[in-house]
């Protein structure tokens, strides 16, 4: 199971890190913030445009079918494409109009008719998410060579990410716009403290919107330590986080491979969803 950082720091050979020394003071209170750190409606702007967003329009059936054929054309042989065109014409004359009306009825109570289908396409996928679904990306090197050391770079990214978490939770981010028109900001609320939880029937989205900790993976081991207070202010400086990360690396490198294998729960994500669900129940 994930190790509290205190466990990794036990023993005389471990560097001792204080979570209070060098703590970052709370950010200056914006106008409208209470003395207790609470945020008033005056400063909550992130989701202020949600109720005025237009509904996602449903294209007419003929347009949908036409774009479907256009997307398949480069992928099919001429004979295959002719067969597909015939099937589309049959669909337009049979089930298509009825299904279009049902979709309109479904969409009448939602701002986006496609959102739940989009979630289902990922959450109901039973194969392992590793490689099949999980995206990844690489970051460019820091323009300052001295800051490209793994621990230094990671600590800097952590501090920046936590500042962003704070802004999202306190709803201080101004809504994104395109050509002056606001966009939906709901997905920002699921960027952090969120995971897919396997069940016997696909996955569900699990979320802890008040989480205060950070989880670090190192050599198959999982570690955690708190980084935010009750007002979502950072309680550690970048230097403190660097010390914690260094302690984690040292502990992971000194953990015997047999012991490390016992806590390498990340390997469970290589199983299909139903198997992982059963293993997760056993771990509980």
PDB file of C-alpha atoms in Angstrom:
ATOM      1  CA  UNK A   1       0.000   0.000   0.000  1.00  0.00           C
ATOM      2  CA  UNK A   2       1.149   3.638  -0.354  1.00  0.00           C
ATOM      3  CA  UNK A   3       3.662   4.644   2.313  1.00  0.00           C
ATOM      4  CA  UNK A   4       3.260   7.810   4.369  1.00  0.00           C
ATOM      5  CA  UNK A   5       6.442   9.797   3.879  1.00  0.00           C
ATOM      6  CA  UNK A   6       7.137   9.499   7.600  1.00  0.00           C
ATOM      7  CA  UNK A   7       7.760   5.777   7.112  1.00  0.00           C
ATOM      8  CA  UNK A   8      10.351   6.524   4.455  1.00  0.00           C
ATOM      9  CA  UNK A   9      12.083   8.965   6.789  1.00  0.00           C
ATOM     10  CA  UNK A  10      12.466   6.590   9.721  1.00  0.00           C
ATOM     11  CA  UNK A  11      15.968   5.672  10.796  1.00  0.00           C
ATOM     12  CA  UNK A  12      19.165   7.673  11.357  1.00  0.00           C
ATOM     13  CA  UNK A  13      20.235   7.440   7.701  1.00  0.00           C
ATOM     14  CA  UNK A  14      17.126   9.212   6.430  1.00  0.00           C
ATOM     15  CA  UNK A  15      17.089  12.977   5.932  1.00  0.00           C
ATOM     16  CA  UNK A  16      14.678  14.630   8.321  1.00  0.00           C
ATOM     17  CA  UNK A  17      12.191  16.929   6.627  1.00  0.00           C
ATOM     18  CA  UNK A  18       9.835  19.305   8.364  1.00  0.00           C
ATOM     19  CA  UNK A  19       6.528  20.110   6.723  1.00  0.00           C
ATOM     20  CA  UNK A  20       6.329  23.388   8.595  1.00  0.00           C
ATOM     21  CA  UNK A  21       9.823  24.848   8.213  1.00  0.00           C
ATOM     22  CA  UNK A  22       9.922  27.087   5.194  1.00  0.00           C
ATOM     23  CA  UNK A  23       6.202  26.787   4.622  1.00  0.00           C
ATOM     24  CA  UNK A  24       4.777  29.076   1.993  1.00  0.00           C
ATOM     25  CA  UNK A  25       2.560  31.712   3.601  1.00  0.00           C
ATOM     26  CA  UNK A  26      -1.032  31.970   2.408  1.00  0.00           C
ATOM     27  CA  UNK A  27      -1.477  34.020  -0.728  1.00  0.00           C
ATOM     28  CA  UNK A  28      -2.697  37.591  -0.242  1.00  0.00           C
ATOM     29  CA  UNK A  29      -6.465  37.640   0.134  1.00  0.00           C
ATOM     30  CA  UNK A  30      -8.267  38.808  -3.001  1.00  0.00           C
ATOM     31  CA  UNK A  31     -11.119  41.244  -2.665  1.00  0.00           C
ATOM     32  CA  UNK A  32     -14.111  39.379  -1.305  1.00  0.00           C
ATOM     33  CA  UNK A  33     -12.180  36.783   0.711  1.00  0.00           C
ATOM     34  CA  UNK A  34     -13.144  36.322   4.345  1.00  0.00           C
ATOM     35  CA  UNK A  35     -10.732  36.479   7.272  1.00  0.00           C
ATOM     36  CA  UNK A  36     -11.004  32.711   7.687  1.00  0.00           C
ATOM     37  CA  UNK A  37      -9.718  32.151   4.158  1.00  0.00           C
ATOM     38  CA  UNK A  38     -13.161  31.378   2.765  1.00  0.00           C
ATOM     39  CA  UNK A  39     -14.075  32.627  -0.681  1.00  0.00           C
ATOM     40  CA  UNK A  40     -17.189  34.693  -1.220  1.00  0.00           C
ATOM     41  CA  UNK A  41     -19.389  34.671  -4.305  1.00  0.00           C
ATOM     42  CA  UNK A  42     -17.728  37.928  -5.327  1.00  0.00           C
ATOM     43  CA  UNK A  43     -14.476  36.088  -6.118  1.00  0.00           C
ATOM     44  CA  UNK A  44     -15.924  32.869  -7.547  1.00  0.00           C
ATOM     45  CA  UNK A  45     -15.548  33.350 -11.283  1.00  0.00           C
ATOM     46  CA  UNK A  46     -14.454  29.999 -12.759  1.00  0.00           C
ATOM     47  CA  UNK A  47     -17.944  28.564 -13.187  1.00  0.00           C
ATOM     48  CA  UNK A  48     -19.805  31.868 -13.327  1.00  0.00           C
ATOM     49  CA  UNK A  49     -20.719  31.424 -17.015  1.00  0.00           C
ATOM     50  CA  UNK A  50     -21.868  27.805 -16.838  1.00  0.00           C
ATOM     51  CA  UNK A  51     -25.596  28.568 -16.712  1.00  0.00           C
ATOM     52  CA  UNK A  52     -25.402  30.851 -19.739  1.00  0.00           C
ATOM     53  CA  UNK A  53     -23.531  28.425 -22.002  1.00  0.00           C
ATOM     54  CA  UNK A  54     -25.434  27.415 -25.148  1.00  0.00           C
ATOM     55  CA  UNK A  55     -26.471  23.799 -25.535  1.00  0.00           C
ATOM     56  CA  UNK A  56     -24.368  21.670 -27.842  1.00  0.00           C
ATOM     57  CA  UNK A  57     -26.440  21.588 -31.050  1.00  0.00           C
ATOM     58  CA  UNK A  58     -27.432  18.288 -32.657  1.00  0.00           C
ATOM     59  CA  UNK A  59     -26.623  18.251 -36.382  1.00  0.00           C
ATOM     60  CA  UNK A  60     -29.391  17.129 -38.711  1.00  0.00           C
ATOM     61  CA  UNK A  61     -29.404  13.448 -39.603  1.00  0.00           C
ATOM     62  CA  UNK A  62     -28.442  13.911 -43.260  1.00  0.00           C
ATOM     63  CA  UNK A  63     -25.427  16.017 -42.282  1.00  0.00           C
ATOM     64  CA  UNK A  64     -24.286  13.406 -39.761  1.00  0.00           C
ATOM     65  CA  UNK A  65     -24.539  10.622 -42.325  1.00  0.00           C
ATOM     66  CA  UNK A  66     -22.716  12.681 -44.944  1.00  0.00           C
ATOM     67  CA  UNK A  67     -19.802  13.404 -42.592  1.00  0.00           C
ATOM     68  CA  UNK A  68     -19.733   9.733 -41.591  1.00  0.00           C
ATOM     69  CA  UNK A  69     -19.279   8.719 -45.214  1.00  0.00           C
ATOM     70  CA  UNK A  70     -16.628  11.385 -45.765  1.00  0.00           C
ATOM     71  CA  UNK A  71     -14.624  10.103 -42.796  1.00  0.00           C
ATOM     72  CA  UNK A  72     -14.741   6.514 -44.097  1.00  0.00           C
ATOM     73  CA  UNK A  73     -13.876   7.284 -47.716  1.00  0.00           C
ATOM     74  CA  UNK A  74     -10.061   7.324 -47.253  1.00  0.00           C
ATOM     75  CA  UNK A  75     -10.210   4.052 -45.295  1.00  0.00           C
ATOM     76  CA  UNK A  76     -12.291   1.957 -47.680  1.00  0.00           C
ATOM     77  CA  UNK A  77     -11.921   0.476 -51.115  1.00  0.00           C
ATOM     78  CA  UNK A  78     -14.387   1.739 -53.749  1.00  0.00           C
ATOM     79  CA  UNK A  79     -16.533  -1.390 -53.440  1.00  0.00           C
ATOM     80  CA  UNK A  80     -16.569  -1.206 -49.630  1.00  0.00           C
ATOM     81  CA  UNK A  81     -17.543   2.443 -49.769  1.00  0.00           C
ATOM     82  CA  UNK A  82     -20.437   1.725 -52.116  1.00  0.00           C
ATOM     83  CA  UNK A  83     -21.722  -0.921 -49.697  1.00  0.00           C
ATOM     84  CA  UNK A  84     -21.462   1.564 -46.834  1.00  0.00           C
ATOM     85  CA  UNK A  85     -23.331   4.222 -48.818  1.00  0.00           C
ATOM     86  CA  UNK A  86     -26.134   1.737 -49.451  1.00  0.00           C
ATOM     87  CA  UNK A  87     -26.309   0.905 -45.732  1.00  0.00           C
ATOM     88  CA  UNK A  88     -26.455   4.602 -44.854  1.00  0.00           C
ATOM     89  CA  UNK A  89     -29.310   5.174 -47.304  1.00  0.00           C
ATOM     90  CA  UNK A  90     -31.182   2.249 -45.776  1.00  0.00           C
ATOM     91  CA  UNK A  91     -30.584   3.719 -42.308  1.00  0.00           C
ATOM     92  CA  UNK A  92     -31.963   7.095 -43.409  1.00  0.00           C
ATOM     93  CA  UNK A  93     -35.163   5.410 -44.616  1.00  0.00           C
ATOM     94  CA  UNK A  94     -35.646   3.110 -41.613  1.00  0.00           C
ATOM     95  CA  UNK A  95     -34.350   3.556 -38.054  1.00  0.00           C
ATOM     96  CA  UNK A  96     -32.494   6.830 -38.565  1.00  0.00           C
ATOM     97  CA  UNK A  97     -35.307   9.394 -38.175  1.00  0.00           C
ATOM     98  CA  UNK A  98     -36.737   7.651 -35.095  1.00  0.00           C
ATOM     99  CA  UNK A  99     -33.320   7.491 -33.412  1.00  0.00           C
ATOM    100  CA  UNK A 100     -32.721  11.151 -34.253  1.00  0.00           C
ATOM    101  CA  UNK A 101     -35.925  12.138 -32.452  1.00  0.00           C
ATOM    102  CA  UNK A 102     -34.979  10.030 -29.429  1.00  0.00           C
ATOM    103  CA  UNK A 103     -31.591  11.743 -29.335  1.00  0.00           C
ATOM    104  CA  UNK A 104     -33.272  15.155 -29.400  1.00  0.00           C
ATOM    105  CA  UNK A 105     -35.509  14.119 -26.507  1.00  0.00           C
ATOM    106  CA  UNK A 106     -32.489  12.866 -24.544  1.00  0.00           C
ATOM    107  CA  UNK A 107     -30.615  16.110 -25.231  1.00  0.00           C
ATOM    108  CA  UNK A 108     -33.488  18.345 -24.123  1.00  0.00           C
ATOM    109  CA  UNK A 109     -32.506  17.978 -20.454  1.00  0.00           C
ATOM    110  CA  UNK A 110     -28.725  18.223 -20.940  1.00  0.00           C
ATOM    111  CA  UNK A 111     -26.264  20.927 -21.902  1.00  0.00           C
ATOM    112  CA  UNK A 112     -24.198  18.406 -23.870  1.00  0.00           C
ATOM    113  CA  UNK A 113     -25.836  15.357 -25.408  1.00  0.00           C
ATOM    114  CA  UNK A 114     -22.471  13.740 -26.089  1.00  0.00           C
ATOM    115  CA  UNK A 115     -20.799  14.064 -22.660  1.00  0.00           C
ATOM    116  CA  UNK A 116     -22.104  10.868 -21.032  1.00  0.00           C
ATOM    117  CA  UNK A 117     -21.457   8.867 -24.193  1.00  0.00           C
ATOM    118  CA  UNK A 118     -17.910  10.214 -24.195  1.00  0.00           C
ATOM    119  CA  UNK A 119     -17.364   9.053 -20.609  1.00  0.00           C
ATOM    120  CA  UNK A 120     -18.873   5.652 -21.358  1.00  0.00           C
ATOM    121  CA  UNK A 121     -16.580   5.103 -24.328  1.00  0.00           C
ATOM    122  CA  UNK A 122     -13.614   5.251 -21.931  1.00  0.00           C
ATOM    123  CA  UNK A 123     -15.043   4.005 -18.645  1.00  0.00           C
ATOM    124  CA  UNK A 124     -16.749   0.928 -20.113  1.00  0.00           C
ATOM    125  CA  UNK A 125     -13.597  -0.191 -21.906  1.00  0.00           C
ATOM    126  CA  UNK A 126     -12.635  -3.468 -20.194  1.00  0.00           C
ATOM    127  CA  UNK A 127      -9.086  -3.937 -21.486  1.00  0.00           C
ATOM    128  CA  UNK A 128      -6.101  -2.629 -19.481  1.00  0.00           C
ATOM    129  CA  UNK A 129      -5.830   1.147 -19.642  1.00  0.00           C
ATOM    130  CA  UNK A 130      -2.025   1.003 -19.782  1.00  0.00           C
ATOM    131  CA  UNK A 131      -0.978   1.631 -23.411  1.00  0.00           C
ATOM    132  CA  UNK A 132      -4.556   1.156 -24.680  1.00  0.00           C
ATOM    133  CA  UNK A 133      -6.073   4.353 -23.270  1.00  0.00           C
ATOM    134  CA  UNK A 134      -3.716   6.296 -21.020  1.00  0.00           C
ATOM    135  CA  UNK A 135      -2.121   9.266 -22.777  1.00  0.00           C
ATOM    136  CA  UNK A 136       1.261  10.654 -21.827  1.00  0.00           C
ATOM    137  CA  UNK A 137       3.389  13.584 -22.815  1.00  0.00           C
ATOM    138  CA  UNK A 138       6.958  14.806 -22.502  1.00  0.00           C
ATOM    139  CA  UNK A 139       8.036  18.207 -21.256  1.00  0.00           C
ATOM    140  CA  UNK A 140      10.747  20.267 -22.872  1.00  0.00           C
ATOM    141  CA  UNK A 141      13.900  20.848 -20.872  1.00  0.00           C
ATOM    142  CA  UNK A 142      13.921  23.874 -18.612  1.00  0.00           C
ATOM    143  CA  UNK A 143      15.733  26.770 -20.321  1.00  0.00           C
ATOM    144  CA  UNK A 144      17.872  26.999 -17.166  1.00  0.00           C
ATOM    145  CA  UNK A 145      20.171  23.920 -17.288  1.00  0.00           C
ATOM    146  CA  UNK A 146      20.655  23.880 -13.513  1.00  0.00           C
ATOM    147  CA  UNK A 147      16.925  23.258 -13.061  1.00  0.00           C
ATOM    148  CA  UNK A 148      16.812  20.118 -15.204  1.00  0.00           C
ATOM    149  CA  UNK A 149      17.816  17.812 -12.348  1.00  0.00           C
ATOM    150  CA  UNK A 150      14.921  15.384 -11.805  1.00  0.00           C
ATOM    151  CA  UNK A 151      14.162  16.391  -8.211  1.00  0.00           C
ATOM    152  CA  UNK A 152      14.514  20.124  -8.874  1.00  0.00           C
ATOM    153  CA  UNK A 153      12.282  19.957 -11.933  1.00  0.00           C
ATOM    154  CA  UNK A 154       9.690  17.770 -10.198  1.00  0.00           C
ATOM    155  CA  UNK A 155       9.499  20.067  -7.165  1.00  0.00           C
ATOM    156  CA  UNK A 156       8.997  23.083  -9.419  1.00  0.00           C
ATOM    157  CA  UNK A 157       6.200  21.324 -11.316  1.00  0.00           C
ATOM    158  CA  UNK A 158       4.545  20.256  -8.055  1.00  0.00           C
ATOM    159  CA  UNK A 159       4.474  23.817  -6.720  1.00  0.00           C
ATOM    160  CA  UNK A 160       3.066  25.130 -10.002  1.00  0.00           C
ATOM    161  CA  UNK A 161       0.435  22.376 -10.140  1.00  0.00           C
ATOM    162  CA  UNK A 162      -0.639  23.009  -6.547  1.00  0.00           C
ATOM    163  CA  UNK A 163      -1.016  26.722  -7.249  1.00  0.00           C
ATOM    164  CA  UNK A 164      -3.298  25.759 -10.123  1.00  0.00           C
ATOM    165  CA  UNK A 165      -5.239  23.353  -7.859  1.00  0.00           C
ATOM    166  CA  UNK A 166      -5.787  26.182  -5.408  1.00  0.00           C
ATOM    167  CA  UNK A 167      -7.073  28.497  -8.136  1.00  0.00           C
ATOM    168  CA  UNK A 168      -9.500  25.844  -9.418  1.00  0.00           C
ATOM    169  CA  UNK A 169     -10.840  24.951  -5.980  1.00  0.00           C
ATOM    170  CA  UNK A 170     -11.284  28.572  -5.002  1.00  0.00           C
ATOM    171  CA  UNK A 171     -12.835  29.268  -8.421  1.00  0.00           C
ATOM    172  CA  UNK A 172     -10.385  32.058  -9.175  1.00  0.00           C
ATOM    173  CA  UNK A 173      -9.639  31.029 -12.783  1.00  0.00           C
ATOM    174  CA  UNK A 174     -11.372  33.218 -15.306  1.00  0.00           C
ATOM    175  CA  UNK A 175     -13.412  31.204 -17.838  1.00  0.00           C
ATOM    176  CA  UNK A 176     -11.643  30.193 -21.039  1.00  0.00           C
ATOM    177  CA  UNK A 177     -12.991  31.903 -24.125  1.00  0.00           C
ATOM    178  CA  UNK A 178     -12.931  31.505 -27.892  1.00  0.00           C
ATOM    179  CA  UNK A 179     -13.563  34.675 -29.871  1.00  0.00           C
ATOM    180  CA  UNK A 180     -14.889  36.292 -26.732  1.00  0.00           C
ATOM    181  CA  UNK A 181     -17.373  33.517 -25.948  1.00  0.00           C
ATOM    182  CA  UNK A 182     -16.931  31.547 -22.684  1.00  0.00           C
ATOM    183  CA  UNK A 183     -16.263  27.804 -22.727  1.00  0.00           C
ATOM    184  CA  UNK A 184     -17.399  25.129 -20.286  1.00  0.00           C
ATOM    185  CA  UNK A 185     -15.023  24.935 -17.304  1.00  0.00           C
ATOM    186  CA  UNK A 186     -16.441  21.807 -15.651  1.00  0.00           C
ATOM    187  CA  UNK A 187     -13.578  19.535 -16.716  1.00  0.00           C
ATOM    188  CA  UNK A 188     -11.123  21.601 -14.660  1.00  0.00           C
ATOM    189  CA  UNK A 189     -12.808  20.257 -11.520  1.00  0.00           C
ATOM    190  CA  UNK A 190     -11.705  16.735 -12.500  1.00  0.00           C
ATOM    191  CA  UNK A 191      -8.068  17.450 -13.260  1.00  0.00           C
ATOM    192  CA  UNK A 192      -6.878  16.607  -9.743  1.00  0.00           C
ATOM    193  CA  UNK A 193      -7.975  14.289  -6.936  1.00  0.00           C
ATOM    194  CA  UNK A 194      -9.787  12.138  -9.495  1.00  0.00           C
ATOM    195  CA  UNK A 195      -9.435   8.511 -10.564  1.00  0.00           C
ATOM    196  CA  UNK A 196     -11.286   5.812 -12.468  1.00  0.00           C
ATOM    197  CA  UNK A 197     -12.494   3.120 -10.065  1.00  0.00           C
ATOM    198  CA  UNK A 198     -13.079  -0.355 -11.545  1.00  0.00           C
ATOM    199  CA  UNK A 199     -16.409  -2.073 -10.896  1.00  0.00           C
ATOM    200  CA  UNK A 200     -18.066  -5.253 -12.152  1.00  0.00           C
ATOM    201  CA  UNK A 201     -19.622  -3.159 -14.931  1.00  0.00           C
ATOM    202  CA  UNK A 202     -16.909  -0.887 -16.254  1.00  0.00           C
ATOM    203  CA  UNK A 203     -15.423   1.986 -14.265  1.00  0.00           C
ATOM    204  CA  UNK A 204     -16.853   4.953 -12.400  1.00  0.00           C
ATOM    205  CA  UNK A 205     -15.218   8.298 -11.721  1.00  0.00           C
ATOM    206  CA  UNK A 206     -14.069   8.612  -8.121  1.00  0.00           C
ATOM    207  CA  UNK A 207     -13.188  12.030  -6.777  1.00  0.00           C
ATOM    208  CA  UNK A 208     -11.999  13.629  -3.555  1.00  0.00           C
ATOM    209  CA  UNK A 209     -12.397  17.347  -4.106  1.00  0.00           C
ATOM    210  CA  UNK A 210     -10.873  18.106  -0.697  1.00  0.00           C
ATOM    211  CA  UNK A 211      -7.716  15.978  -0.936  1.00  0.00           C
ATOM    212  CA  UNK A 212      -4.639  17.608   0.599  1.00  0.00           C
ATOM    213  CA  UNK A 213      -1.912  15.126  -0.260  1.00  0.00           C
ATOM    214  CA  UNK A 214       0.459  14.281  -3.064  1.00  0.00           C
ATOM    215  CA  UNK A 215       1.218  10.739  -4.277  1.00  0.00           C
ATOM    216  CA  UNK A 216       4.665   9.946  -5.650  1.00  0.00           C
ATOM    217  CA  UNK A 217       5.574   6.790  -7.574  1.00  0.00           C
ATOM    218  CA  UNK A 218       9.220   5.730  -7.481  1.00  0.00           C
ATOM    219  CA  UNK A 219      10.638   2.351  -8.551  1.00  0.00           C
ATOM    220  CA  UNK A 220       7.224   0.744  -8.283  1.00  0.00           C
ATOM    221  CA  UNK A 221       6.635   2.149  -4.778  1.00  0.00           C
ATOM    222  CA  UNK A 222       3.942   4.644  -3.796  1.00  0.00           C
ATOM    223  CA  UNK A 223       4.515   7.408  -1.233  1.00  0.00           C
ATOM    224  CA  UNK A 224       2.329  10.237  -0.022  1.00  0.00           C
ATOM    225  CA  UNK A 225       2.588  13.401   2.062  1.00  0.00           C
ATOM    226  CA  UNK A 226       0.308  16.383   2.719  1.00  0.00           C
ATOM    227  CA  UNK A 227       0.942  19.582   0.790  1.00  0.00           C
ATOM    228  CA  UNK A 228      -2.184  21.724   1.342  1.00  0.00           C
ATOM    229  CA  UNK A 229      -3.968  23.086   4.401  1.00  0.00           C
ATOM    230  CA  UNK A 230      -7.708  23.390   4.997  1.00  0.00           C
ATOM    231  CA  UNK A 231      -7.830  26.551   2.838  1.00  0.00           C
ATOM    232  CA  UNK A 232      -5.924  24.876  -0.019  1.00  0.00           C
ATOM    233  CA  UNK A 233      -2.848  26.995   0.661  1.00  0.00           C
ATOM    234  CA  UNK A 234       0.549  25.357   0.159  1.00  0.00           C
ATOM    235  CA  UNK A 235       2.152  24.263   3.437  1.00  0.00           C
ATOM    236  CA  UNK A 236       5.544  23.442   1.942  1.00  0.00           C
ATOM    237  CA  UNK A 237       8.097  25.434   0.006  1.00  0.00           C
ATOM    238  CA  UNK A 238       9.721  24.178  -3.172  1.00  0.00           C
ATOM    239  CA  UNK A 239      12.839  23.387  -1.137  1.00  0.00           C
ATOM    240  CA  UNK A 240      10.828  21.290   1.349  1.00  0.00           C
ATOM    241  CA  UNK A 241       9.240  19.345  -1.487  1.00  0.00           C
ATOM    242  CA  UNK A 242      12.682  18.749  -3.021  1.00  0.00           C
ATOM    243  CA  UNK A 243      13.899  17.305   0.280  1.00  0.00           C
ATOM    244  CA  UNK A 244      10.882  15.020   0.483  1.00  0.00           C
ATOM    245  CA  UNK A 245      11.377  13.818  -3.082  1.00  0.00           C
ATOM    246  CA  UNK A 246      15.048  13.117  -2.392  1.00  0.00           C
ATOM    247  CA  UNK A 247      14.070  11.110   0.698  1.00  0.00           C
ATOM    248  CA  UNK A 248      11.593   9.108  -1.372  1.00  0.00           C
ATOM    249  CA  UNK A 249      14.216   8.285  -4.006  1.00  0.00           C
ATOM    250  CA  UNK A 250      16.655   7.188  -1.299  1.00  0.00           C
ATOM    251  CA  UNK A 251      14.069   4.957   0.351  1.00  0.00           C
ATOM    252  CA  UNK A 252      12.978   3.410  -2.956  1.00  0.00           C
ATOM    253  CA  UNK A 253      16.570   2.677  -3.960  1.00  0.00           C
ATOM    254  CA  UNK A 254      17.282   0.994  -0.614  1.00  0.00           C
ATOM    255  CA  UNK A 255      14.112  -1.126  -0.578  1.00  0.00           C
ATOM    256  CA  UNK A 256      14.950  -4.781  -1.430  1.00  0.00           C
ATOM    257  CA  UNK A 257      13.371  -5.863  -4.686  1.00  0.00           C
ATOM    258  CA  UNK A 258      11.332  -8.566  -2.934  1.00  0.00           C
ATOM    259  CA  UNK A 259       9.859  -5.984  -0.556  1.00  0.00           C
ATOM    260  CA  UNK A 260       9.297  -3.525  -3.389  1.00  0.00           C
ATOM    261  CA  UNK A 261       7.324  -6.142  -5.318  1.00  0.00           C
ATOM    262  CA  UNK A 262       4.889  -6.493  -2.406  1.00  0.00           C
ATOM    263  CA  UNK A 263       3.893  -2.843  -2.679  1.00  0.00           C
ATOM    264  CA  UNK A 264       4.018  -2.435  -6.463  1.00  0.00           C
ATOM    265  CA  UNK A 265       0.258  -2.037  -6.780  1.00  0.00           C
ATOM    266  CA  UNK A 266       0.624  -0.153 -10.058  1.00  0.00           C
ATOM    267  CA  UNK A 267       0.938  -3.502 -11.826  1.00  0.00           C
ATOM    268  CA  UNK A 268      -2.777  -4.055 -11.190  1.00  0.00           C
ATOM    269  CA  UNK A 269      -3.566  -1.492 -13.877  1.00  0.00           C
ATOM    270  CA  UNK A 270      -2.204  -3.932 -16.484  1.00  0.00           C
ATOM    271  CA  UNK A 271      -5.174  -6.234 -15.834  1.00  0.00           C
ATOM    272  CA  UNK A 272      -8.605  -5.852 -17.374  1.00  0.00           C
ATOM    273  CA  UNK A 273     -11.127  -3.825 -15.411  1.00  0.00           C
ATOM    274  CA  UNK A 274     -13.093  -6.705 -13.894  1.00  0.00           C
ATOM    275  CA  UNK A 275      -9.964  -8.481 -12.679  1.00  0.00           C
ATOM    276  CA  UNK A 276      -8.613  -5.247 -11.237  1.00  0.00           C
ATOM    277  CA  UNK A 277     -11.925  -4.654  -9.479  1.00  0.00           C
ATOM    278  CA  UNK A 278     -11.682  -8.036  -7.716  1.00  0.00           C
ATOM    279  CA  UNK A 279      -8.044  -7.441  -6.756  1.00  0.00           C
ATOM    280  CA  UNK A 280      -8.929  -3.986  -5.433  1.00  0.00           C
ATOM    281  CA  UNK A 281     -11.593  -5.524  -3.181  1.00  0.00           C
ATOM    282  CA  UNK A 282      -9.007  -7.958  -1.798  1.00  0.00           C
ATOM    283  CA  UNK A 283      -6.622  -5.084  -1.044  1.00  0.00           C
ATOM    284  CA  UNK A 284      -9.312  -3.287   0.921  1.00  0.00           C
TER     285      UNK A 284
END
